Amino acid sequence: MSEETVALAADHAGFALKEELKAQLDERGITVLDLGTDSDASVDYPDFGRAVGEAVAAGKAGRGIVVCGTGIGISIAANRVAGVRAALCLDATSARLAREHNDANVLALGARLLGPEVVRDCVSAFLDTPFPGGERHERRIGKLG
Ligand code: RB5
């Protein structure tokens, strides 16, 4: 598994934000596995959520980030892949808690809902917060399958 690789994908509504995220990840020395989309032409978010989910589940990336208009559809899609725990986050606190309580391995963002600073903080919290473990969290995550 490449812990330093982040799989990234978006639908047309998230395309512009995905391109900005690539720069943020690049600044941090993170390798980006860009799974599309490649323009703002209309596409179907399930294809891109699944692509990131499968990349993370297969160990091609340590974590993933998915973006659509709301983050909702693409998070649902990513979560249909076994082993994926995608968290739709609206602020840095939810991103931090998604790591601490859920060991989330995919961050979902809504490009039409979040401003650039909030996005930046969400991504930093998601990448910088370790999963602390602990019996209760591990037990609950285990029940997710
Ligand atoms: C696309 O118009 C929009 O439906 C999609 O980006 C997303 O918000 C769905 O959940």
PDB file of C-alpha atoms and ligand atoms in Angstrom:
ATOM      1  CA  MET A   1       0.000   0.000   0.000  1.00  0.00           C
ATOM      2  CA  SER A   2       1.163   3.499  -0.712  1.00  0.00           C
ATOM      3  CA  GLU A   3       0.292   5.601   2.345  1.00  0.00           C
ATOM      4  CA  GLU A   4       1.682   8.650   0.593  1.00  0.00           C
ATOM      5  CA  THR A   5      -0.673   8.250  -2.349  1.00  0.00           C
ATOM      6  CA  VAL A   6      -4.150   9.782  -2.318  1.00  0.00           C
ATOM      7  CA  ALA A   7      -6.709   8.669  -4.908  1.00  0.00           C
ATOM      8  CA  LEU A   8      -8.741  11.633  -6.095  1.00  0.00           C
ATOM      9  CA  ALA A   9     -11.837  11.849  -8.275  1.00  0.00           C
ATOM     10  CA  ALA A  10     -14.789  14.120  -8.925  1.00  0.00           C
ATOM     11  CA  ASP A  11     -17.769  14.457 -11.190  1.00  0.00           C
ATOM     12  CA  HIS A  12     -18.282  17.548 -13.363  1.00  0.00           C
ATOM     13  CA  ALA A  13     -19.566  19.559 -10.390  1.00  0.00           C
ATOM     14  CA  GLY A  14     -16.400  18.805  -8.459  1.00  0.00           C
ATOM     15  CA  PHE A  15     -13.915  18.982 -11.310  1.00  0.00           C
ATOM     16  CA  ALA A  16     -12.619  22.509 -10.597  1.00  0.00           C
ATOM     17  CA  LEU A  17     -12.197  21.779  -6.907  1.00  0.00           C
ATOM     18  CA  LYS A  18     -10.406  18.522  -7.702  1.00  0.00           C
ATOM     19  CA  GLU A  19      -7.844  20.467  -9.721  1.00  0.00           C
ATOM     20  CA  GLU A  20      -7.287  22.819  -6.748  1.00  0.00           C
ATOM     21  CA  LEU A  21      -6.928  19.876  -4.394  1.00  0.00           C
ATOM     22  CA  LYS A  22      -4.188  18.439  -6.579  1.00  0.00           C
ATOM     23  CA  ALA A  23      -2.141  21.560  -5.893  1.00  0.00           C
ATOM     24  CA  GLN A  24      -2.741  21.314  -2.138  1.00  0.00           C
ATOM     25  CA  LEU A  25      -1.701  17.663  -2.105  1.00  0.00           C
ATOM     26  CA  ASP A  26       1.299  18.360  -4.290  1.00  0.00           C
ATOM     27  CA  GLU A  27       2.468  21.075  -1.846  1.00  0.00           C
ATOM     28  CA  ARG A  28       2.512  18.393   0.825  1.00  0.00           C
ATOM     29  CA  GLY A  29       4.570  16.000  -1.277  1.00  0.00           C
ATOM     30  CA  ILE A  30       1.678  13.587  -1.650  1.00  0.00           C
ATOM     31  CA  THR A  31       1.396  11.534  -4.823  1.00  0.00           C
ATOM     32  CA  VAL A  32      -2.020  11.957  -6.427  1.00  0.00           C
ATOM     33  CA  LEU A  33      -3.747   9.145  -8.262  1.00  0.00           C
ATOM     34  CA  ASP A  34      -6.150  11.210 -10.383  1.00  0.00           C
ATOM     35  CA  LEU A  35      -9.066   9.023 -11.453  1.00  0.00           C
ATOM     36  CA  GLY A  36     -10.971  11.762 -13.276  1.00  0.00           C
ATOM     37  CA  THR A  37     -13.104  13.366 -14.403  1.00  0.00           C
ATOM     38  CA  ASP A  38     -11.015  15.476 -16.758  1.00  0.00           C
ATOM     39  CA  SER A  39     -13.365  18.342 -17.588  1.00  0.00           C
ATOM     40  CA  ASP A  40     -16.616  19.969 -16.523  1.00  0.00           C
ATOM     41  CA  ALA A  41     -18.594  17.948 -19.089  1.00  0.00           C
ATOM     42  CA  SER A  42     -21.470  16.112 -17.449  1.00  0.00           C
ATOM     43  CA  VAL A  43     -20.632  12.652 -16.065  1.00  0.00           C
ATOM     44  CA  ASP A  44     -22.135  10.263 -13.503  1.00  0.00           C
ATOM     45  CA  TYR A  45     -20.805  10.542  -9.945  1.00  0.00           C
ATOM     46  CA  PRO A  46     -21.172   6.783  -9.150  1.00  0.00           C
ATOM     47  CA  ASP A  47     -18.432   5.948 -11.656  1.00  0.00           C
ATOM     48  CA  PHE A  48     -15.963   8.225  -9.885  1.00  0.00           C
ATOM     49  CA  GLY A  49     -16.888   7.348  -6.322  1.00  0.00           C
ATOM     50  CA  ARG A  50     -16.505   3.687  -7.142  1.00  0.00           C
ATOM     51  CA  ALA A  51     -13.126   4.270  -8.825  1.00  0.00           C
ATOM     52  CA  VAL A  52     -11.683   5.871  -5.703  1.00  0.00           C
ATOM     53  CA  GLY A  53     -13.258   3.255  -3.451  1.00  0.00           C
ATOM     54  CA  GLU A  54     -11.747   0.456  -5.493  1.00  0.00           C
ATOM     55  CA  ALA A  55      -8.311   2.107  -5.553  1.00  0.00           C
ATOM     56  CA  VAL A  56      -8.300   2.444  -1.765  1.00  0.00           C
ATOM     57  CA  ALA A  57      -9.696  -1.056  -1.196  1.00  0.00           C
ATOM     58  CA  ALA A  58      -7.031  -2.490  -3.535  1.00  0.00           C
ATOM     59  CA  GLY A  59      -4.228  -0.655  -1.716  1.00  0.00           C
ATOM     60  CA  LYS A  60      -3.300   1.515  -4.689  1.00  0.00           C
ATOM     61  CA  ALA A  61      -3.749   4.516  -2.394  1.00  0.00           C
ATOM     62  CA  GLY A  62      -3.708   4.863   1.360  1.00  0.00           C
ATOM     63  CA  ARG A  63      -6.662   7.259   1.318  1.00  0.00           C
ATOM     64  CA  GLY A  64      -9.045   8.861  -1.114  1.00  0.00           C
ATOM     65  CA  ILE A  65     -10.839  12.133  -1.659  1.00  0.00           C
ATOM     66  CA  VAL A  66     -14.036  12.373  -3.715  1.00  0.00           C
ATOM     67  CA  VAL A  67     -15.903  15.492  -4.781  1.00  0.00           C
ATOM     68  CA  CYS A  68     -19.312  16.105  -6.331  1.00  0.00           C
ATOM     69  CA  GLY A  69     -21.771  18.981  -6.039  1.00  0.00           C
ATOM     70  CA  THR A  70     -22.933  18.071  -2.558  1.00  0.00           C
ATOM     71  CA  GLY A  71     -20.520  15.254  -1.748  1.00  0.00           C
ATOM     72  CA  ILE A  72     -23.547  13.086  -1.044  1.00  0.00           C
ATOM     73  CA  GLY A  73     -23.872  10.993  -4.189  1.00  0.00           C
ATOM     74  CA  ILE A  74     -20.168  10.330  -4.557  1.00  0.00           C
ATOM     75  CA  SER A  75     -19.819   9.385  -0.885  1.00  0.00           C
ATOM     76  CA  ILE A  76     -22.668   6.892  -1.249  1.00  0.00           C
ATOM     77  CA  ALA A  77     -20.924   5.439  -4.291  1.00  0.00           C
ATOM     78  CA  ALA A  78     -17.541   5.116  -2.564  1.00  0.00           C
ATOM     79  CA  ASN A  79     -19.156   3.500   0.459  1.00  0.00           C
ATOM     80  CA  ARG A  80     -20.583   0.687  -1.644  1.00  0.00           C
ATOM     81  CA  VAL A  81     -17.054  -0.709  -2.036  1.00  0.00           C
ATOM     82  CA  ALA A  82     -16.184  -3.180   0.748  1.00  0.00           C
ATOM     83  CA  GLY A  83     -13.587  -1.809   3.145  1.00  0.00           C
ATOM     84  CA  VAL A  84     -14.296   1.821   2.322  1.00  0.00           C
ATOM     85  CA  ARG A  85     -15.356   4.231   5.032  1.00  0.00           C
ATOM     86  CA  ALA A  86     -16.136   7.452   3.206  1.00  0.00           C
ATOM     87  CA  ALA A  87     -17.076  10.439   5.338  1.00  0.00           C
ATOM     88  CA  LEU A  88     -18.948  13.436   3.979  1.00  0.00           C
ATOM     89  CA  CYS A  89     -17.444  16.337   5.889  1.00  0.00           C
ATOM     90  CA  LEU A  90     -18.594  19.924   6.107  1.00  0.00           C
ATOM     91  CA  ASP A  91     -15.845  21.344   8.290  1.00  0.00           C
ATOM     92  CA  ALA A  92     -12.514  20.505   9.893  1.00  0.00           C
ATOM     93  CA  THR A  93     -14.159  19.181  13.040  1.00  0.00           C
ATOM     94  CA  SER A  94     -16.166  16.593  11.156  1.00  0.00           C
ATOM     95  CA  ALA A  95     -13.061  15.615   9.172  1.00  0.00           C
ATOM     96  CA  ARG A  96     -11.021  15.204  12.374  1.00  0.00           C
ATOM     97  CA  LEU A  97     -13.729  13.172  14.071  1.00  0.00           C
ATOM     98  CA  ALA A  98     -14.179  11.016  10.968  1.00  0.00           C
ATOM     99  CA  ARG A  99     -10.558   9.971  11.423  1.00  0.00           C
ATOM    100  CA  GLU A 100     -10.622   9.667  15.226  1.00  0.00           C
ATOM    101  CA  HIS A 101     -13.912   7.783  15.560  1.00  0.00           C
ATOM    102  CA  ASN A 102     -14.427   6.102  12.196  1.00  0.00           C
ATOM    103  CA  ASP A 103     -10.914   5.676  10.774  1.00  0.00           C
ATOM    104  CA  ALA A 104     -12.378   7.132   7.576  1.00  0.00           C
ATOM    105  CA  ASN A 105     -10.253   6.279   4.562  1.00  0.00           C
ATOM    106  CA  VAL A 106     -12.109   8.464   2.050  1.00  0.00           C
ATOM    107  CA  LEU A 107     -13.047  12.125   2.477  1.00  0.00           C
ATOM    108  CA  ALA A 108     -16.104  13.344   0.541  1.00  0.00           C
ATOM    109  CA  LEU A 109     -16.565  17.040  -0.167  1.00  0.00           C
ATOM    110  CA  GLY A 110     -19.381  19.092  -1.687  1.00  0.00           C
ATOM    111  CA  ALA A 111     -17.934  21.600  -4.116  1.00  0.00           C
ATOM    112  CA  ARG A 112     -21.173  23.574  -4.276  1.00  0.00           C
ATOM    113  CA  LEU A 113     -21.428  23.850  -0.500  1.00  0.00           C
ATOM    114  CA  LEU A 114     -17.947  24.643   0.795  1.00  0.00           C
ATOM    115  CA  GLY A 115     -15.644  27.635   0.453  1.00  0.00           C
ATOM    116  CA  PRO A 116     -11.948  27.247  -0.315  1.00  0.00           C
ATOM    117  CA  GLU A 117     -10.697  27.778   3.248  1.00  0.00           C
ATOM    118  CA  VAL A 118     -13.136  25.249   4.666  1.00  0.00           C
ATOM    119  CA  VAL A 119     -12.060  22.737   2.022  1.00  0.00           C
ATOM    120  CA  ARG A 120      -8.415  23.310   2.844  1.00  0.00           C
ATOM    121  CA  ASP A 121      -9.035  22.800   6.547  1.00  0.00           C
ATOM    122  CA  CYS A 122     -11.085  19.654   5.913  1.00  0.00           C
ATOM    123  CA  VAL A 123      -8.312  18.140   3.825  1.00  0.00           C
ATOM    124  CA  SER A 124      -5.626  19.031   6.372  1.00  0.00           C
ATOM    125  CA  ALA A 125      -7.643  17.559   9.243  1.00  0.00           C
ATOM    126  CA  PHE A 126      -8.352  14.405   7.239  1.00  0.00           C
ATOM    127  CA  LEU A 127      -4.705  13.888   6.321  1.00  0.00           C
ATOM    128  CA  ASP A 128      -3.133  14.954   9.609  1.00  0.00           C
ATOM    129  CA  THR A 129      -5.341  13.191  12.131  1.00  0.00           C
ATOM    130  CA  PRO A 130      -4.259   9.666  13.036  1.00  0.00           C
ATOM    131  CA  PHE A 131      -6.744   7.016  14.060  1.00  0.00           C
ATOM    132  CA  PRO A 132      -6.020   6.630  17.758  1.00  0.00           C
ATOM    133  CA  GLY A 133      -7.509   3.164  17.976  1.00  0.00           C
ATOM    134  CA  GLY A 134      -9.206   2.076  21.163  1.00  0.00           C
ATOM    135  CA  GLU A 135     -11.429  -0.891  21.862  1.00  0.00           C
ATOM    136  CA  ARG A 136     -14.757   0.857  21.401  1.00  0.00           C
ATOM    137  CA  HIS A 137     -13.904   2.495  18.090  1.00  0.00           C
ATOM    138  CA  GLU A 138     -12.330  -0.671  16.715  1.00  0.00           C
ATOM    139  CA  ARG A 139     -15.332  -2.746  17.788  1.00  0.00           C
ATOM    140  CA  ARG A 140     -17.752  -0.366  16.070  1.00  0.00           C
ATOM    141  CA  ILE A 141     -15.657  -0.110  12.895  1.00  0.00           C
ATOM    142  CA  GLY A 142     -15.466  -3.910  12.842  1.00  0.00           C
ATOM    143  CA  LYS A 143     -19.258  -4.027  12.765  1.00  0.00           C
ATOM    144  CA  LEU A 144     -19.260  -1.914   9.601  1.00  0.00           C
ATOM    145  CA  GLY A 145     -17.775  -4.876   7.728  1.00  0.00           C
TER     146      GLY A 145
HETATM  147  C1  RB5 B   1     -24.615  16.876 -10.320  1.00  0.00           C
HETATM  148  O1  RB5 B   1     -25.465  17.828 -10.851  1.00  0.00           O
HETATM  149  C2  RB5 B   1     -24.957  16.608  -8.869  1.00  0.00           C
HETATM  150  O2  RB5 B   1     -26.179  15.929  -8.785  1.00  0.00           O
HETATM  151  C3  RB5 B   1     -23.865  15.797  -8.214  1.00  0.00           C
HETATM  152  O3  RB5 B   1     -22.668  16.482  -8.329  1.00  0.00           O
HETATM  153  C4  RB5 B   1     -24.039  15.511  -6.746  1.00  0.00           C
HETATM  154  O4  RB5 B   1     -24.327  16.656  -6.008  1.00  0.00           O
HETATM  155  C5  RB5 B   1     -24.897  14.362  -6.390  1.00  0.00           C
HETATM  156  O5  RB5 B   1     -24.974  13.939  -5.217  1.00  0.00           O
END
